[in-house]
mmCIF file of C-alpha atoms and ligand atoms in Angstrom:
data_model
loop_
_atom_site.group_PDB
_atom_site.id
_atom_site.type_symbol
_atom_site.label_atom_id
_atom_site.label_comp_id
_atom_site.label_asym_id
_atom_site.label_seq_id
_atom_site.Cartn_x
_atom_site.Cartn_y
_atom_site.Cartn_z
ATOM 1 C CA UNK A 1 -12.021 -0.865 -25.482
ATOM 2 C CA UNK A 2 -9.494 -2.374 -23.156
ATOM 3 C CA UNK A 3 -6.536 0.078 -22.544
ATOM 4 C CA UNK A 4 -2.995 -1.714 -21.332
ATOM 5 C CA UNK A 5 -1.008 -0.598 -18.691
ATOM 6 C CA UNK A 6 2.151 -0.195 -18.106
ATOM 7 C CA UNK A 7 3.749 -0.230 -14.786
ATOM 8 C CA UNK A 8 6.149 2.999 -13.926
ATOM 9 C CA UNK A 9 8.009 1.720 -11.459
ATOM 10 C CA UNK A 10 9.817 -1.771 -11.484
ATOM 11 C CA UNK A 11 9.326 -4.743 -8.881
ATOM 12 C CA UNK A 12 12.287 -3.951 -6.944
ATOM 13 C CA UNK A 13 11.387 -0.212 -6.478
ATOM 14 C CA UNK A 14 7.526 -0.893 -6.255
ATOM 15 C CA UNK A 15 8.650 -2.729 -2.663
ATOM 16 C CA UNK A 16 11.047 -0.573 -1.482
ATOM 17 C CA UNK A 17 8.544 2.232 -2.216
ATOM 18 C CA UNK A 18 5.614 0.523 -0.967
ATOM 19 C CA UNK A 19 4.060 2.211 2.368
ATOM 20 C CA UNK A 20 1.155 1.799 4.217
ATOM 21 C CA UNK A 21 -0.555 5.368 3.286
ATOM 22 C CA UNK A 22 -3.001 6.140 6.068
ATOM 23 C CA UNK A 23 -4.172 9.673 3.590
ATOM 24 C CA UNK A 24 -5.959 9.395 -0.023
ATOM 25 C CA UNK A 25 -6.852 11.938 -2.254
ATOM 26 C CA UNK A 26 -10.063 11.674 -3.703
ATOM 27 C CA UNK A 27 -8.886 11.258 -7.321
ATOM 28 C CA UNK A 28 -10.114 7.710 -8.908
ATOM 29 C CA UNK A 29 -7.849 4.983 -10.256
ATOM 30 C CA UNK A 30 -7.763 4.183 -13.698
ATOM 31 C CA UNK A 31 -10.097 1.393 -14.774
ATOM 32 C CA UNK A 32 -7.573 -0.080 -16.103
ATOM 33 C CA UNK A 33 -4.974 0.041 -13.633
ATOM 34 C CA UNK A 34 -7.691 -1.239 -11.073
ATOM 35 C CA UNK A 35 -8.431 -4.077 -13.183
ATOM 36 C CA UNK A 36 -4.047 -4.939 -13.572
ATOM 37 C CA UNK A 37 -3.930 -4.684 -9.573
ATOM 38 C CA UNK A 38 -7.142 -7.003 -9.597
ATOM 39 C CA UNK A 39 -6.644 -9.484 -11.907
ATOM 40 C CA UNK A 40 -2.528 -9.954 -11.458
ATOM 41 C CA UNK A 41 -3.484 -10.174 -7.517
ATOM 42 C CA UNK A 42 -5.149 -12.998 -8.159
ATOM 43 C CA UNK A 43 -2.724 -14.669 -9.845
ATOM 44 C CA UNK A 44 -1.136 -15.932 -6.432
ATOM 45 C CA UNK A 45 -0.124 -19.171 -5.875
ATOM 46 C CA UNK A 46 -2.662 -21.707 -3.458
ATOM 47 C CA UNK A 47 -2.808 -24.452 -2.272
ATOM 48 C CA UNK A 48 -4.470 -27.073 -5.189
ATOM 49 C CA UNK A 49 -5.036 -24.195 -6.709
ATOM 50 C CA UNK A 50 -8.242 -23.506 -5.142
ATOM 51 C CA UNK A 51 -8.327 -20.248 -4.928
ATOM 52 C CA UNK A 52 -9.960 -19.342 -1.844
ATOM 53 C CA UNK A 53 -10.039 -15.804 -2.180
ATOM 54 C CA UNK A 54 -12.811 -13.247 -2.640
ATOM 55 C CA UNK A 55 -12.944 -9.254 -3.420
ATOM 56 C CA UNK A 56 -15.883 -6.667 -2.760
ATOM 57 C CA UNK A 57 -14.642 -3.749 -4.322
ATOM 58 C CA UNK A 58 -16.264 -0.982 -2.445
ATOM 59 C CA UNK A 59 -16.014 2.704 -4.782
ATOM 60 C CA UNK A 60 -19.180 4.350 -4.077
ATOM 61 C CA UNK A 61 -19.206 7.353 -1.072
ATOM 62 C CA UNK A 62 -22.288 6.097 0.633
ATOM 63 C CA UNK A 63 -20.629 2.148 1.195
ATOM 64 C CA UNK A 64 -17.501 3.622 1.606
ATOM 65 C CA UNK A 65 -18.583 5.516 4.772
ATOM 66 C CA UNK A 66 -20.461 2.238 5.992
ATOM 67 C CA UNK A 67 -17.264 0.202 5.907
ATOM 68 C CA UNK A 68 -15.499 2.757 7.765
ATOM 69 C CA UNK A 69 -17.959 2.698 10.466
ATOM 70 C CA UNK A 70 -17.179 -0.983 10.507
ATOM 71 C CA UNK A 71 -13.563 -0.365 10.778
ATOM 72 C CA UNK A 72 -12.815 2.068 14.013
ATOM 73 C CA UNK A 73 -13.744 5.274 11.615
ATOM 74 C CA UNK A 74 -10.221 4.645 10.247
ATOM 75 C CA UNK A 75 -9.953 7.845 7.373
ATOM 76 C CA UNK A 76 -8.298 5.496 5.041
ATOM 77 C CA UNK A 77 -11.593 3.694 4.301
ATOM 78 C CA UNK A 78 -13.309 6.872 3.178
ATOM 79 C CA UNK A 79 -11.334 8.459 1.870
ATOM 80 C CA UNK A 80 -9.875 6.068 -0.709
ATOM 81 C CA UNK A 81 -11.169 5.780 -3.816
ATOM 82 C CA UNK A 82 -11.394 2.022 -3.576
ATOM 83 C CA UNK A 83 -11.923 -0.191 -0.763
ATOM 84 C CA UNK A 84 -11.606 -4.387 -1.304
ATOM 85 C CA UNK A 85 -13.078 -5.985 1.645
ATOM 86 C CA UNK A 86 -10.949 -8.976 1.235
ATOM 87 C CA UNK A 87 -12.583 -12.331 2.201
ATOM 88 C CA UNK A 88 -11.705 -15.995 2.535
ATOM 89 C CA UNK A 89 -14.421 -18.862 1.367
ATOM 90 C CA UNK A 90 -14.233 -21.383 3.137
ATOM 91 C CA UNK A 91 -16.897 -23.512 0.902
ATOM 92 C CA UNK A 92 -13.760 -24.170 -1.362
ATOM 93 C CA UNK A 93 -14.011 -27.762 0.754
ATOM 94 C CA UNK A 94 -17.334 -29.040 -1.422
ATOM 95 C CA UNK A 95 -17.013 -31.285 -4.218
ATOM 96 C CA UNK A 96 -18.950 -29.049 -6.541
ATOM 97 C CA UNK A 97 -16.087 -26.422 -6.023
ATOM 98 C CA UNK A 98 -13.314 -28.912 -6.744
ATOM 99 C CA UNK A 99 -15.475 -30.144 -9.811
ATOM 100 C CA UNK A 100 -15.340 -26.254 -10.888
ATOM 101 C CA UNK A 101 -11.359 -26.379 -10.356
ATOM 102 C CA UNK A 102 -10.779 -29.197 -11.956
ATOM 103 C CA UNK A 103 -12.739 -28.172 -14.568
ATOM 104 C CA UNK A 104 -10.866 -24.815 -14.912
ATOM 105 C CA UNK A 105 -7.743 -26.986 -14.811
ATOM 106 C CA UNK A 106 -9.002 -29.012 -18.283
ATOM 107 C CA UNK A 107 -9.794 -25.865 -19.622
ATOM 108 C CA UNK A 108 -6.287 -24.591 -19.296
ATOM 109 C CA UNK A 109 -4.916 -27.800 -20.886
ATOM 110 C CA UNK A 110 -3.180 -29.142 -17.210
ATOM 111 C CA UNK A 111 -4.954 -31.387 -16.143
ATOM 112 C CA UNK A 112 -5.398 -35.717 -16.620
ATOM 113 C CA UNK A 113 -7.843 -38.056 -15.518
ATOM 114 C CA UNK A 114 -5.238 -39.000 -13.150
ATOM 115 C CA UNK A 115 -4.704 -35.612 -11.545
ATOM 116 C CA UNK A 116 -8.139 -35.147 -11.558
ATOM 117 C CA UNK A 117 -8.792 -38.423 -9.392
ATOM 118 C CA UNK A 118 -6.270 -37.153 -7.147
ATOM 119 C CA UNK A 119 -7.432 -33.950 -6.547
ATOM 120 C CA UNK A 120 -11.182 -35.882 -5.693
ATOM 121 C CA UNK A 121 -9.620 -38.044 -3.057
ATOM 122 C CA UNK A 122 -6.869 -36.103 -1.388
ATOM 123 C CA UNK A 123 -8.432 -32.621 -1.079
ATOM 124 C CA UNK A 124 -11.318 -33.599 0.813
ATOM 125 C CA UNK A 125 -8.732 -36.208 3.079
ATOM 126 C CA UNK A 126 -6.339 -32.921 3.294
ATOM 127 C CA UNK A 127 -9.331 -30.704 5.274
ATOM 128 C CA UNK A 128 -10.347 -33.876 7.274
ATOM 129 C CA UNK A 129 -6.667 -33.908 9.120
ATOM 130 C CA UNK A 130 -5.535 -30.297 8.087
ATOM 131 C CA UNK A 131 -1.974 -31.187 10.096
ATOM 132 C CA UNK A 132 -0.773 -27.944 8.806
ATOM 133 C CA UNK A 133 -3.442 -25.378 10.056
ATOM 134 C CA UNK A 134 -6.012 -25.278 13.682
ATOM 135 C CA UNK A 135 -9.050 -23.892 11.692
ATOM 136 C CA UNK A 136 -10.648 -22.836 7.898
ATOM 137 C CA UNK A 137 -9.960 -19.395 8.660
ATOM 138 C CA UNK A 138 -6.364 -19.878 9.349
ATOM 139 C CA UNK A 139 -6.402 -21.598 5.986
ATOM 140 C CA UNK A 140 -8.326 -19.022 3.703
ATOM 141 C CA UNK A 141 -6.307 -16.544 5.537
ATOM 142 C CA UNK A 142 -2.705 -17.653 4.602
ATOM 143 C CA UNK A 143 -4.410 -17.867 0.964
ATOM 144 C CA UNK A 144 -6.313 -14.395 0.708
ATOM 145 C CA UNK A 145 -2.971 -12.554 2.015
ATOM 146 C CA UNK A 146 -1.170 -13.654 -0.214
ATOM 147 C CA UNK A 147 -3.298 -12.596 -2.924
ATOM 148 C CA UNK A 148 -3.667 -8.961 -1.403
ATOM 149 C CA UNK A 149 0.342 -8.362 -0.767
ATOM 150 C CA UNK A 150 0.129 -9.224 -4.719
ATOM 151 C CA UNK A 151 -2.125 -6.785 -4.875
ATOM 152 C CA UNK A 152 0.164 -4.277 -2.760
ATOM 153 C CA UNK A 153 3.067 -4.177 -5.158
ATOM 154 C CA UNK A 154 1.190 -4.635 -8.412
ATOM 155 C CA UNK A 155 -0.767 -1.380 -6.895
ATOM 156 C CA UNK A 156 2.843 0.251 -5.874
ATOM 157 C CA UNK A 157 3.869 -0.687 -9.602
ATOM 158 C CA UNK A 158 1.187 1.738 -11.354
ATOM 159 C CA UNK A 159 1.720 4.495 -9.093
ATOM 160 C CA UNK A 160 -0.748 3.712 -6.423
ATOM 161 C CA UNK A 161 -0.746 3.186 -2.803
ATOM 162 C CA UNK A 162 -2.471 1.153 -0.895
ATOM 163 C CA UNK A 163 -3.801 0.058 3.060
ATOM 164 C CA UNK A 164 -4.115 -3.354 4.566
ATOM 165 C CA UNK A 165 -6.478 -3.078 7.348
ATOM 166 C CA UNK A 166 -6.963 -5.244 10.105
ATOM 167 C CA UNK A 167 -8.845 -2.925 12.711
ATOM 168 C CA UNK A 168 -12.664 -4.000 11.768
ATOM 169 C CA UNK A 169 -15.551 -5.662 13.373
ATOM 170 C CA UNK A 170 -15.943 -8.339 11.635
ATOM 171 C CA UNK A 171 -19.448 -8.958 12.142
ATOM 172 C CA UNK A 172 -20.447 -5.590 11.171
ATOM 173 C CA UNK A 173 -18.528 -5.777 7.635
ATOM 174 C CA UNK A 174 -20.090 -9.025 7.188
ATOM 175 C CA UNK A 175 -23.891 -7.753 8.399
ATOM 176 C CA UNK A 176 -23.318 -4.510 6.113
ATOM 177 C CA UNK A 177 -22.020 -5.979 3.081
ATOM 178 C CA UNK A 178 -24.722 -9.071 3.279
ATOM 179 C CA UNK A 179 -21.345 -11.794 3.443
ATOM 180 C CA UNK A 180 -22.489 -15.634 3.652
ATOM 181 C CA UNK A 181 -21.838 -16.982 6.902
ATOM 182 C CA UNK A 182 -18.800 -19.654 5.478
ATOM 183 C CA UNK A 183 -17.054 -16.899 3.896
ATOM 184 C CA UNK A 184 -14.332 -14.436 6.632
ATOM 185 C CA UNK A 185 -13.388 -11.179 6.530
ATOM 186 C CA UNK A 186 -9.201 -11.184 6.412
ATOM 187 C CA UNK A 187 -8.470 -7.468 6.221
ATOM 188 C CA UNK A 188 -9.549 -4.138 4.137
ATOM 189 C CA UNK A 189 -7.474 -2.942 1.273
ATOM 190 C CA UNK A 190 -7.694 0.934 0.776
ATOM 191 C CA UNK A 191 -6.291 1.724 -2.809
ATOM 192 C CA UNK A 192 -5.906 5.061 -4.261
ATOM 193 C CA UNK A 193 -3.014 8.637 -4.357
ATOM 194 C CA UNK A 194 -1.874 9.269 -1.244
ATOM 195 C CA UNK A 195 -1.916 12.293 0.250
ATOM 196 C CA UNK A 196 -0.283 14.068 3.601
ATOM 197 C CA UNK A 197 0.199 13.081 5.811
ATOM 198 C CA UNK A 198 2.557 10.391 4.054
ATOM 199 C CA UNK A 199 4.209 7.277 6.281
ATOM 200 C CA UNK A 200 7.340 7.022 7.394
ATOM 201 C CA UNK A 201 9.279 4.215 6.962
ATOM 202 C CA UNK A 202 9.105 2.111 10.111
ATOM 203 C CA UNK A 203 12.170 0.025 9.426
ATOM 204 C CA UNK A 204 12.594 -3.823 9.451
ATOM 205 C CA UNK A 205 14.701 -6.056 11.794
ATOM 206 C CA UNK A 206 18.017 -6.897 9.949
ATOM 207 C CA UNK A 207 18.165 -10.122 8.256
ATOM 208 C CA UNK A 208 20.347 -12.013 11.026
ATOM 209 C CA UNK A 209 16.781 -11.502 13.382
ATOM 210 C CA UNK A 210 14.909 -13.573 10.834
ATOM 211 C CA UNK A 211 16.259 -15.858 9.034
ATOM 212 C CA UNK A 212 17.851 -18.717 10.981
ATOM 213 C CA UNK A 213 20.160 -21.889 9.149
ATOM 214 C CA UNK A 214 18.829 -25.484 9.301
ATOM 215 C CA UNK A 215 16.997 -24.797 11.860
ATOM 216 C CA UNK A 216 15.337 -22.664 14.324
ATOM 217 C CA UNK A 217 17.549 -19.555 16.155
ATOM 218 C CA UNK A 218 20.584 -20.926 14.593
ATOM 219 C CA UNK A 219 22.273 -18.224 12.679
ATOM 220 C CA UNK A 220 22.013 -17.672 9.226
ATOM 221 C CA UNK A 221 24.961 -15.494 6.739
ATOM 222 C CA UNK A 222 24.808 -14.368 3.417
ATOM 223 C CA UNK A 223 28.411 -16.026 2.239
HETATM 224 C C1 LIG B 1 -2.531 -7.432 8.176
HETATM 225 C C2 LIG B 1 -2.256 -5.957 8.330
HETATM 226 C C3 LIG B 1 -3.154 -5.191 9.037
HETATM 227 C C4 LIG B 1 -2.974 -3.814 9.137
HETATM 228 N N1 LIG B 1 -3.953 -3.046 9.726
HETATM 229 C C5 LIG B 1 -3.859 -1.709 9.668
HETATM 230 C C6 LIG B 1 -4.937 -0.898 10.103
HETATM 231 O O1 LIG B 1 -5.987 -1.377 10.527
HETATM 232 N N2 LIG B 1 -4.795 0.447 10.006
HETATM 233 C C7 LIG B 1 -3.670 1.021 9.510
HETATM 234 O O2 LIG B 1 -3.617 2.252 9.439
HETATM 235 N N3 LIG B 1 -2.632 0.280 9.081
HETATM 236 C C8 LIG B 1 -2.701 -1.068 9.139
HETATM 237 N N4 LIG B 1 -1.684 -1.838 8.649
HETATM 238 C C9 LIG B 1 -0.487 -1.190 8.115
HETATM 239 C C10 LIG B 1 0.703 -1.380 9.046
HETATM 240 O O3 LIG B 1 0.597 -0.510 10.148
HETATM 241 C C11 LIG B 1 1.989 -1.110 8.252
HETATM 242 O O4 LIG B 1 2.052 -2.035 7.198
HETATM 243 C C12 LIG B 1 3.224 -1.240 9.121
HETATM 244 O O5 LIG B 1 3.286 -0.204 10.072
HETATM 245 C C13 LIG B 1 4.495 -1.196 8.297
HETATM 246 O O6 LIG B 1 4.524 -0.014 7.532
HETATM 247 P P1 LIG B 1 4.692 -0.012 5.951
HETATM 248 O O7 LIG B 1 3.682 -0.965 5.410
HETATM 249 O O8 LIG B 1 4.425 1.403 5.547
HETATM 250 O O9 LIG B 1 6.083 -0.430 5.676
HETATM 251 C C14 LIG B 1 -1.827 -3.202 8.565
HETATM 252 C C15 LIG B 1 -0.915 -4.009 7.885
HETATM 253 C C16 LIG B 1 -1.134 -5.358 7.755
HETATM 254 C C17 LIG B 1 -0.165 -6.190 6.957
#
């Protein structure tokens, strides 16, 4: 039996809240907390809808320890009682794949012969020139990110913290965790109860350092 969650804390809280805990306790996260965190994660937007993301979630000691060996012996990674090694396919280019979103699109009732036609022709034409990105990675990347910060807050909502990781070898993760060649390693989320020592909030730049008005530099004002 499927038991619903509820989230404690409300959206605007669960960011303010939100830190990067670098200490877990060992205590495990409700299966069905883990599975609100996973499956409203991956409810982020992408581009065509092509979902480019993909999840290892990593909960048993003896993997746990391997990843962390892949990632600078950071405690976070083995100490948490879940670890997503959070990955970006870049395969999502093939025509099979679009087949499989367009079919998921039908399924859902949104999409037309027309729409589908489109989505044949101009996703293929979009990677050729990709004016908007250097390389796939840079692509799955912006996607997979998205989908973890998601994951960050929807966490933060039920009561538990979380890690994004970027200090990994890449190559290891991928070696240990037998990752296809076409598929990248974008960061490490550790998931779990925090525990001391807790993060201080670092601060953010005020608002006038980062948003500008029209255009770049140019000052911006809430009226
Ligand atoms: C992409 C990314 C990579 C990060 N990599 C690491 C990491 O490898 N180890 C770590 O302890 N924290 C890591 N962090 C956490 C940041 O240090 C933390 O988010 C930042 O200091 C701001 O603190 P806050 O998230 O608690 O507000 C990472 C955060 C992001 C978004």
């Amino acid at each position: 039996m499927v038991v619903k969650m509820h989230p404690s804390i409300g959206l605007v809280e669960a960011i303010k809240q939100r830190r990067a805990a670098r200490s877990f306790r060992g205590d495990p996260i409700p299966e069905a907390i883990l599975q609100e965190i996973l499956e409203l994660g991956i409810q982020a937007p992408s581009g065509f809808n092509l979902q480019p993301w993909r999840f290892i979630v990593v909960s048993k000691q003896e993997n746990k320890d391997k990843l962390q060996a892949c990632a600078f012996n950071q405690r976070q990674v083995g100490e948490a009682p879940v670890v997503l090694i959070c990955c970006g396919d870049r395969r999502i280019t093939q025509m099979e794949y679009i087949t499989s979103v367009i079919h998921l699109g039908e399924d859902a009732g949104a999409m037309n012969d027309s729409y589908a036609n489109y989505l044949r022709s101009n996703i293929p034409e979009f990677f050729a020139n990709h004016s908007s990105f250097e390389t796939m990675e840079t692509w799955t990347n912006r996607h997979t990110m998205l989908a973890v910060a998601y994951m960050t807050i929807v966490a933060k909502s039920f009561g538990i913290d979380s890690c994004p990781m970027e200090g990994f070898d890449s190559a290891q993760v991928k070696e240990a965790f037998q990752i296809p060649e076409e598929v990248d390693v974008c960061c490490l989320l550790a998931l779990g109860y925090p525990q001391e020592p807790f993060k201080q909030y670092g601060g953010r730049f005020p608002s006038d350092r980062v948003f500008f008005n029209e255009k770049y530099n140019a000052p911006f004002q809430f009226s």
